[in-house]
Amino acid sequence: MDSEVLLDGGVVTRCRRRVHLEHEPTARAVPQAPPDPGVEQRIADATEHRRDLADRLGRLLGPGWTEIPREASRSSRERATLAAMRAAVPYVSAAQLPQDATGGRRGGVDLLVRSGDGYVPVLVVRHKVTDPGRGARTSPLTDPQPHSARADPSRKGRAQPRDQLRLAHSVRLLQACGMHASGHVVGGVIGSDADVVLWHDLETPNCPGGHSVLSEYDERFADRLAVAGAAASEAEPLARPSRISECKGCPWWPVCEQELRAARDVSLVVRGEDAVLLRDAGVSTVDELAQVTPAVAEALPLSAAKVSDAVLLAKAWLRDLPLVRRVPSLDVPRGDVEVDVDMESYADSGAYLWGCWLSRTATGTETDLGEVEGYRSFATWDPLPSDDEARSFAEFWSWFTSVRDRTRARGLTFRAYCYNELAENRWMLASAERFAGKPGIPTVEEVREFIDSDEWVDLFAVVSDRFLCPNGKGLKVIAPNAGFSWRDAQAGGENSMRWYRDAVGLDGAAPNESQRQRLLQYNEDDVRATLAIRRWMSAEAQYRVPYVGDL
């Protein structure tokens, strides 16, 4: 029997409640959140990347290449794709696979590759799919065939479950129309580096629980199909709202938030699987969580530390407290000379700006480094990726290490700060590796020695350790508590992506100088925000934040 709904491959990694709302007739009339400009920009970038790569592959593969018109109707594209497959065309770009009404599936795939008696799917994505290492199975773009894949001595595959599950969706669609290649089930991905095809084994068990990618996909898809079917028929919902990390950018969040707040749902303070476990144990609301006693806590399916934090978060939420001190008195590692660091990157293309704020806590001639306190930036405005990125990083690193070395030479302490070191560490290490041997570029070992030292302080980790934060721990959430505000009302990582495109002229227009200045101001405010938090945590103002012992 044919399914009432047809789902694309993205549903298997999408929130179950979102799938419900997308198919519930009455929900469509409810106002949704406005489109996230950052998400829209990433979609546009990915579309451009696919277009550019299709043009390149068309030139590389010659007469064996055909492209399905992207602007045609869905039904026309389906017919053209099926005709190309029946004609055994070697490579079919922008394929729209025939709908599988029985299985409830629909969807397209960036590239179909003829292999033996059928086709295998290949995705084109705008993120990295490999890391330095060994063991990945890759084939060159000039021969994007699974039988040409070899163990790559310089790459290992990145864990990208979403890519693999999307490939499994395409495999099931190919099987439904009788066009899938026989033999072991594989699928390929071409990442942002666009230099090889990475091949994934979709059939051998290698997922948690001993599942293969295909079996994991089948289980997830069956669940989402049931959720969508119940919603479409206005039956009892199979998915109730619960706050998770995905809610932040979801267009349906206003709908779910209203329901969760009306119910005072426990997921407002405890997210993800922990909220599910608490509900199953009979703790469904923030009020109930706040009343949990030590005796009750012992019976809950969470660790004692998690339950303790959850109870305190619930009490803080009920009192509308943005922060609660975990400790009686706050302490932050400080130095005689301090540098706040913030990096700006553009997706996986590179880091275009390193911003620093130099300050001194000690006074006197011994702290005179010949440097003016305040902000300085090290930027490249060449569109990324660019070799000029090496120059800007080398200038940042040379200045930074010079300040550190001069501080040490005077017998003083040096500290550098960032807010969530994952991004800065990633691009410091990546820059050292990518630009090795260029003037002023440190070795990977030098960078690693610094980031492993006590001179590099992750203020996000300090905040996480010292505070309970019912509303989150992001810089934009914590800094206002220290009395800091950004000069640009639209300041944020997602918006900065759009500003960067204008600043370097990525969309074909002339580079916009005002957007460059906007990015520099935004970066300066970010480093000033970490400075403000640190000073606030070291001052008497910290005692105005309630202490957990007082709750």
XYZ file of C-alpha atoms in Angstrom:
551
model
C 0.000 0.000 0.000
C 1.308 3.453 -0.896
C 2.341 5.781 1.929
C 0.256 8.909 2.610
C 3.434 11.007 2.891
C 6.733 11.164 1.035
C 9.857 12.103 2.995
C 13.305 13.212 1.900
C 16.560 11.866 3.303
C 17.027 14.747 5.736
C 14.254 13.534 8.038
C 16.385 10.767 9.552
C 18.586 13.313 11.316
C 15.804 15.805 11.968
C 13.966 16.267 15.263
C 10.923 13.972 15.452
C 8.704 16.821 16.643
C 9.766 18.939 13.679
C 8.794 16.117 11.331
C 5.386 16.022 13.025
C 4.841 19.779 12.693
C 5.892 19.778 9.045
C 3.053 17.346 8.283
C 0.332 18.408 10.717
C -2.324 20.357 8.724
C -3.257 22.728 11.561
C 0.389 23.591 12.383
C 0.984 25.174 8.988
C -1.105 28.198 9.951
C 1.005 28.939 13.046
C 3.640 31.701 12.633
C 7.163 30.309 12.470
C 10.461 31.926 13.353
C 11.937 34.041 10.525
C 14.559 32.288 8.391
C 17.967 32.218 10.031
C 20.233 34.343 7.783
C 23.218 32.202 8.688
C 21.446 29.013 7.658
C 20.242 30.645 4.444
C 23.791 31.725 3.658
C 25.173 28.223 4.261
C 22.534 26.814 1.925
C 23.471 29.366 -0.730
C 27.174 28.575 -0.290
C 26.503 24.849 -0.621
C 24.449 25.419 -3.768
C 27.262 27.460 -5.296
C 29.796 24.784 -4.342
C 27.701 22.080 -6.053
C 27.314 24.233 -9.151
C 31.049 24.913 -9.385
C 31.948 21.258 -8.876
C 29.398 20.089 -11.444
C 30.986 22.395 -14.016
C 34.424 21.081 -13.131
C 33.394 17.417 -13.263
C 31.662 18.007 -16.578
C 34.957 19.204 -18.027
C 36.935 16.341 -16.455
C 34.585 13.518 -17.460
C 33.645 14.759 -20.912
C 30.992 13.022 -23.048
C 30.094 10.524 -20.306
C 28.610 13.369 -18.274
C 25.002 14.540 -18.384
C 23.227 17.027 -16.183
C 19.540 17.080 -15.353
C 18.138 20.639 -15.781
C 17.914 22.081 -12.277
C 15.231 24.620 -13.132
C 12.787 22.060 -14.582
C 9.766 20.749 -12.672
C 10.224 17.827 -10.299
C 8.280 15.426 -12.536
C 10.277 16.469 -15.608
C 13.529 15.963 -13.731
C 12.412 12.529 -12.548
C 11.609 11.465 -16.107
C 14.935 12.815 -17.404
C 16.878 11.040 -14.651
C 15.139 7.730 -15.276
C 15.726 8.040 -19.019
C 19.434 8.719 -18.441
C 19.737 5.688 -16.172
C 17.931 3.450 -18.659
C 20.361 4.675 -21.306
C 23.267 3.669 -18.990
C 24.749 7.171 -19.018
C 28.046 6.930 -17.049
C 27.513 10.035 -14.894
C 24.218 11.766 -14.102
C 24.489 15.113 -12.291
C 21.701 16.785 -10.263
C 19.616 13.617 -10.421
C 16.001 13.595 -9.253
C 15.178 9.986 -8.404
C 11.697 8.573 -9.052
C 9.437 8.782 -6.030
C 8.951 5.592 -4.023
C 5.290 5.821 -3.059
C 5.317 2.392 -1.401
C 8.309 3.199 0.774
C 7.271 6.815 1.400
C 10.472 8.244 -0.077
C 11.396 11.089 -2.373
C 14.642 12.860 -3.111
C 17.513 13.654 -5.381
C 21.250 13.151 -5.289
C 24.100 15.288 -6.566
C 25.660 12.588 -8.731
C 24.837 9.083 -9.944
C 27.787 6.952 -11.048
C 27.266 3.961 -13.318
C 28.899 0.931 -11.709
C 28.418 -2.518 -13.212
C 24.745 -3.154 -13.821
C 23.403 -0.064 -12.046
C 24.172 3.118 -10.170
C 25.720 4.227 -6.884
C 25.033 7.648 -5.287
C 27.589 10.398 -4.650
C 26.936 13.494 -2.520
C 28.635 16.868 -2.933
C 28.888 18.669 0.420
C 30.457 21.897 1.639
C 32.261 20.525 4.668
C 35.393 18.498 5.183
C 34.993 14.747 4.855
C 38.555 13.654 5.660
C 41.332 14.518 8.097
C 45.082 13.864 7.926
C 45.733 10.221 8.664
C 45.301 6.989 6.779
C 42.689 4.378 5.968
C 40.065 6.316 4.017
C 39.041 4.737 0.728
C 39.212 7.373 -1.992
C 39.224 7.603 -5.765
C 40.336 10.564 -7.922
C 37.812 12.962 -9.437
C 39.036 11.909 -12.862
C 37.833 8.366 -12.099
C 35.020 8.688 -9.503
C 34.249 4.970 -9.395
C 33.943 2.725 -6.329
C 36.066 0.041 -8.006
C 38.843 2.633 -8.397
C 38.929 3.391 -4.660
C 42.152 2.650 -2.781
C 43.223 2.931 0.833
C 44.472 6.507 1.120
C 47.854 6.761 2.877
C 47.352 10.421 3.862
C 43.671 10.633 4.865
C 41.229 9.178 7.321
C 37.484 9.577 6.983
C 35.653 12.035 9.204
C 32.641 10.847 11.158
C 29.764 12.364 9.178
C 26.683 10.217 9.992
C 24.333 12.622 8.223
C 26.150 12.139 4.913
C 26.057 8.377 5.216
C 22.371 8.286 6.132
C 21.544 10.514 3.142
C 23.443 8.076 0.927
C 21.406 5.207 2.370
C 18.219 7.098 1.448
C 19.427 7.391 -2.155
C 20.310 3.687 -2.203
C 16.759 2.752 -1.162
C 15.331 5.034 -3.869
C 17.602 3.448 -6.495
C 16.595 -0.017 -5.343
C 12.911 0.916 -5.524
C 13.189 1.848 -9.214
C 15.447 -1.117 -10.028
C 18.516 0.970 -10.853
C 20.862 0.237 -7.971
C 24.148 -1.511 -8.730
C 24.327 -5.079 -7.485
C 27.037 -6.130 -5.068
C 28.251 -4.553 -1.862
C 26.406 -1.329 -1.011
C 28.579 1.795 -1.040
C 28.156 5.524 -1.514
C 30.544 8.393 -2.180
C 31.005 11.923 -0.876
C 32.976 14.828 -2.338
C 33.754 17.388 0.359
C 34.746 21.033 0.450
C 38.328 20.237 -0.579
C 36.863 18.752 -3.793
C 39.943 16.713 -4.667
C 38.817 13.085 -4.177
C 35.708 10.963 -3.687
C 35.504 9.386 -0.224
C 33.696 6.037 -0.354
C 31.588 4.764 2.532
C 30.673 1.144 3.197
C 26.933 1.274 3.934
C 26.380 -2.447 4.460
C 29.001 -3.674 6.953
C 27.996 -3.222 10.635
C 30.026 -0.287 11.965
C 27.471 1.877 13.773
C 26.771 1.922 17.526
C 24.910 -1.210 18.543
C 26.422 -3.258 15.746
C 24.206 -1.752 13.021
C 25.189 -1.020 9.458
C 24.439 2.408 8.013
C 21.584 0.872 5.997
C 19.958 -0.800 8.987
C 20.379 2.358 11.082
C 18.770 4.359 8.274
C 15.875 1.894 7.901
C 15.087 2.064 11.610
C 15.199 5.844 11.715
C 13.235 6.298 8.499
C 10.472 3.934 9.614
C 10.113 5.952 12.805
C 9.957 9.313 11.001
C 7.492 7.935 8.471
C 5.216 6.817 11.310
C 5.508 10.252 12.973
C 4.668 12.063 9.731
C 1.825 9.690 8.942
C 0.197 10.202 12.338
C 0.511 13.973 11.939
C -0.938 13.993 8.416
C -3.944 11.946 9.506
C -4.375 14.073 12.672
C -4.051 10.966 14.817
C -2.514 10.954 18.299
C 0.949 12.558 17.920
C 3.912 10.204 18.134
C 6.316 13.055 18.934
C 5.896 15.569 21.748
C 7.967 18.768 22.081
C 11.185 18.599 24.068
C 14.018 21.126 24.041
C 17.222 19.969 22.332
C 20.229 21.736 20.792
C 18.548 21.749 17.363
C 15.781 24.012 18.710
C 18.054 27.061 18.506
C 17.804 27.382 14.727
C 14.492 25.621 14.128
C 11.664 27.616 12.466
C 9.178 25.709 14.630
C 10.784 26.711 17.951
C 8.178 29.434 18.719
C 5.477 26.765 18.500
C 7.317 24.311 20.732
C 8.514 26.967 23.181
C 4.954 28.117 23.800
C 3.854 24.551 24.573
C 6.892 23.823 26.753
C 6.519 27.003 28.788
C 2.806 26.411 29.270
C 3.608 22.940 30.585
C 6.696 24.184 32.503
C 8.411 21.227 30.891
C 11.574 19.846 32.456
C 13.474 20.167 29.160
C 13.520 23.946 29.644
C 16.391 23.392 32.081
C 17.570 19.834 31.291
C 17.905 19.067 27.604
C 18.191 16.086 25.331
C 18.130 12.503 26.569
C 18.417 13.581 30.218
C 15.009 15.273 29.973
C 13.524 12.102 28.470
C 14.949 9.990 31.304
C 13.567 12.357 33.933
C 10.101 12.327 32.373
C 10.150 8.536 32.265
C 11.003 8.590 35.967
C 7.997 10.805 36.720
C 9.746 14.190 36.858
C 8.040 16.076 34.030
C 8.056 19.740 35.083
C 10.591 22.269 36.298
C 8.540 22.579 39.511
C 8.770 18.838 40.174
C 12.493 18.867 39.474
C 13.067 21.735 41.915
C 11.349 19.676 44.636
C 13.515 16.559 44.185
C 15.005 15.530 47.520
C 18.246 13.566 48.010
C 16.209 10.426 48.703
C 14.259 10.809 45.444
C 17.443 11.710 43.557
C 18.985 8.321 44.358
C 16.231 6.594 42.375
C 16.591 8.795 39.273
C 18.358 7.388 36.184
C 21.031 10.126 36.159
C 24.306 10.531 38.012
C 24.234 12.259 41.392
C 26.172 15.218 39.972
C 23.739 15.636 37.076
C 20.709 15.475 39.358
C 22.237 17.984 41.766
C 22.927 20.463 38.954
C 19.489 19.878 37.426
C 17.709 20.602 40.714
C 19.692 23.809 41.196
C 19.033 24.879 37.581
C 15.315 24.310 38.150
C 15.375 26.468 41.293
C 17.264 29.206 39.448
C 14.830 29.045 36.523
C 11.836 29.387 38.835
C 13.400 32.513 40.335
C 14.339 33.863 36.887
C 18.038 33.960 37.812
C 20.375 34.126 34.770
C 23.387 32.877 36.774
C 24.129 31.117 40.038
C 27.585 30.777 41.581
C 28.705 27.210 42.215
C 31.454 28.406 44.556
C 31.445 30.895 47.442
C 34.140 33.026 45.808
C 35.131 33.193 42.146
C 38.678 32.975 40.914
C 40.119 33.376 37.418
C 43.725 32.672 36.408
C 45.294 36.109 35.935
C 48.630 37.401 34.646
C 50.734 40.529 34.901
C 50.300 40.868 31.135
C 47.130 39.554 29.496
C 45.974 39.107 25.904
C 42.399 38.293 24.898
C 42.177 36.470 21.571
C 39.270 35.937 19.201
C 39.404 34.398 15.733
C 36.960 34.836 12.857
C 36.690 32.089 10.235
C 34.563 31.512 7.173
C 33.089 28.000 7.309
C 35.840 25.466 6.515
C 37.638 27.847 4.157
C 40.006 29.353 6.706
C 40.564 31.958 9.431
C 40.622 35.484 8.061
C 40.966 37.539 11.261
C 42.853 37.212 14.553
C 41.938 39.931 17.023
C 43.744 40.659 20.305
C 43.304 42.975 23.269
C 46.467 43.639 25.291
C 46.150 44.704 28.929
C 48.365 44.852 32.010
C 47.298 44.140 35.568
C 50.649 45.041 37.146
C 51.995 48.583 37.063
C 55.439 50.084 36.786
C 58.302 50.187 34.337
C 58.826 46.419 34.556
C 55.584 45.873 32.611
C 56.473 48.329 29.850
C 56.703 46.116 26.776
C 56.763 48.967 24.316
C 53.173 48.111 23.411
C 50.033 50.218 23.677
C 47.224 48.583 25.601
C 44.120 47.894 23.546
C 43.020 46.226 20.345
C 45.009 45.126 17.338
C 43.968 42.937 14.433
C 45.672 40.675 11.924
C 43.485 40.129 8.884
C 43.430 39.034 5.288
C 40.734 40.387 2.997
C 41.640 38.114 0.098
C 38.679 35.751 -0.423
C 39.360 32.442 1.317
C 40.973 30.077 0.701
C 44.034 32.220 0.052
C 47.779 32.041 0.705
C 47.480 35.519 2.241
C 45.891 33.762 5.211
C 49.400 32.469 5.993
C 50.700 36.053 6.137
C 47.991 37.261 8.547
C 48.375 34.231 10.824
C 52.175 34.588 10.843
C 51.862 38.267 11.805
C 49.452 37.383 14.622
C 51.663 34.593 15.932
C 54.858 36.670 15.711
C 53.322 39.580 17.651
C 51.651 37.284 20.169
C 54.773 35.244 20.964
C 56.873 38.411 21.104
C 54.615 39.809 23.843
C 54.736 36.492 25.680
C 58.530 36.224 25.438
C 59.120 39.823 26.569
C 56.781 39.269 29.514
C 58.665 36.160 30.587
C 62.020 37.901 30.155
C 60.956 40.448 32.786
C 60.074 37.693 35.237
C 56.354 38.405 34.898
C 53.388 36.125 34.309
C 51.597 35.952 30.977
C 48.049 34.782 30.325
C 46.052 34.629 27.083
C 42.274 34.105 27.022
C 39.613 32.980 24.587
C 35.969 31.991 24.929
C 35.651 28.309 23.984
C 39.055 27.238 22.774
C 37.838 24.662 20.248
C 37.688 27.141 17.371
C 40.931 28.983 18.115
C 42.824 25.738 18.756
C 41.501 24.225 15.574
C 42.642 27.082 13.353
C 45.981 27.620 15.102
C 46.849 23.965 14.569
C 45.384 23.858 11.059
C 47.256 27.017 10.034
C 50.548 25.653 11.363
C 49.977 22.462 9.400
C 48.649 23.981 6.157
C 51.257 26.726 5.903
C 54.246 24.824 7.282
C 57.536 26.287 6.060
C 56.160 29.706 5.130
C 57.762 32.780 6.762
C 56.730 33.283 10.375
C 54.573 30.140 10.594
C 55.141 28.166 13.817
C 55.438 24.404 13.873
C 52.514 22.287 14.989
C 54.576 21.314 18.037
C 55.049 24.978 19.023
C 51.320 25.630 18.785
C 50.435 22.487 20.693
C 52.926 23.339 23.439
C 51.234 26.717 23.903
C 47.623 25.520 23.905
C 48.507 22.771 26.402
C 50.140 25.277 28.767
C 48.547 27.105 31.705
C 49.183 30.377 29.842
C 46.190 29.620 27.565
C 42.912 30.003 29.464
C 39.542 28.989 28.083
C 37.151 31.385 29.816
C 34.186 29.292 28.678
C 35.541 26.381 30.738
C 36.064 28.715 33.707
C 32.466 29.972 33.453
C 31.162 26.394 33.124
C 33.076 25.377 36.227
C 32.096 28.380 38.381
C 28.469 29.013 37.366
C 25.166 27.309 36.752
C 23.624 28.972 33.705
C 19.894 28.298 33.155
C 19.865 30.321 29.914
C 23.096 28.957 28.409
C 26.815 29.742 28.638
C 27.516 31.506 25.338
C 29.546 34.704 25.309
C 26.500 36.762 24.250
C 24.585 35.339 27.244
C 27.250 35.728 29.934
C 28.882 39.074 29.039
C 25.754 41.207 29.709
C 25.889 39.978 33.318
C 29.296 41.653 33.492
C 27.783 44.897 32.213
C 29.087 44.479 28.660
C 27.110 45.091 25.465
C 28.009 44.876 21.788
C 27.944 48.091 19.785
C 26.291 46.343 16.826
C 22.793 45.109 17.654
C 23.156 42.386 14.978
C 26.486 41.079 16.266
C 26.700 37.293 16.002
C 28.571 34.507 14.313
C 25.899 33.780 11.732
C 25.522 37.402 10.672
C 29.295 37.787 10.447
C 29.253 35.203 7.637
C 27.126 37.542 5.527
C 29.259 40.527 6.440
C 32.356 38.623 5.368
C 30.907 37.833 1.943
C 30.266 41.535 1.389
C 33.635 42.511 2.847
C 35.593 40.455 0.306
C 33.131 40.582 -2.611
C 32.317 36.869 -2.697
C 29.029 37.483 -4.519
C 30.624 39.324 -7.425
C 30.176 42.866 -6.097
C 33.094 45.118 -5.210
C 34.542 44.498 -1.727
C 32.666 46.538 0.868
C 35.023 48.518 3.133
C 32.257 49.356 5.623
C 31.603 45.645 6.206
C 35.304 45.122 6.880
C 35.133 47.785 9.556
C 31.980 46.179 10.911
C 33.777 42.835 11.264
C 36.742 44.480 12.985
C 34.401 46.208 15.453
C 32.542 42.953 16.078
C 35.826 41.118 16.698
C 37.063 43.889 19.004
C 33.856 43.702 21.024
C 34.235 39.937 21.393
C 37.707 40.263 22.936
C 36.533 43.160 25.108
C 33.673 40.940 26.286
C 36.044 38.270 27.576
C 38.074 40.986 29.311
C 34.890 42.344 30.930
C 33.877 38.884 32.178
C 37.303 38.255 33.665
C 37.419 41.580 35.471
C 33.881 41.147 36.732
C 34.649 37.683 38.103
C 37.687 39.134 39.911
C 35.790 42.046 41.491
C 33.322 42.509 44.333
C 30.453 42.547 41.794
C 30.661 38.755 41.677
C 28.955 38.567 45.067
C 25.785 40.027 43.616
C 25.312 36.721 41.781
C 23.323 34.328 44.035
C 25.234 31.400 45.511
C 23.868 27.853 45.199
C 24.005 27.488 48.969
C 21.419 30.243 49.229
C 18.895 28.507 46.980
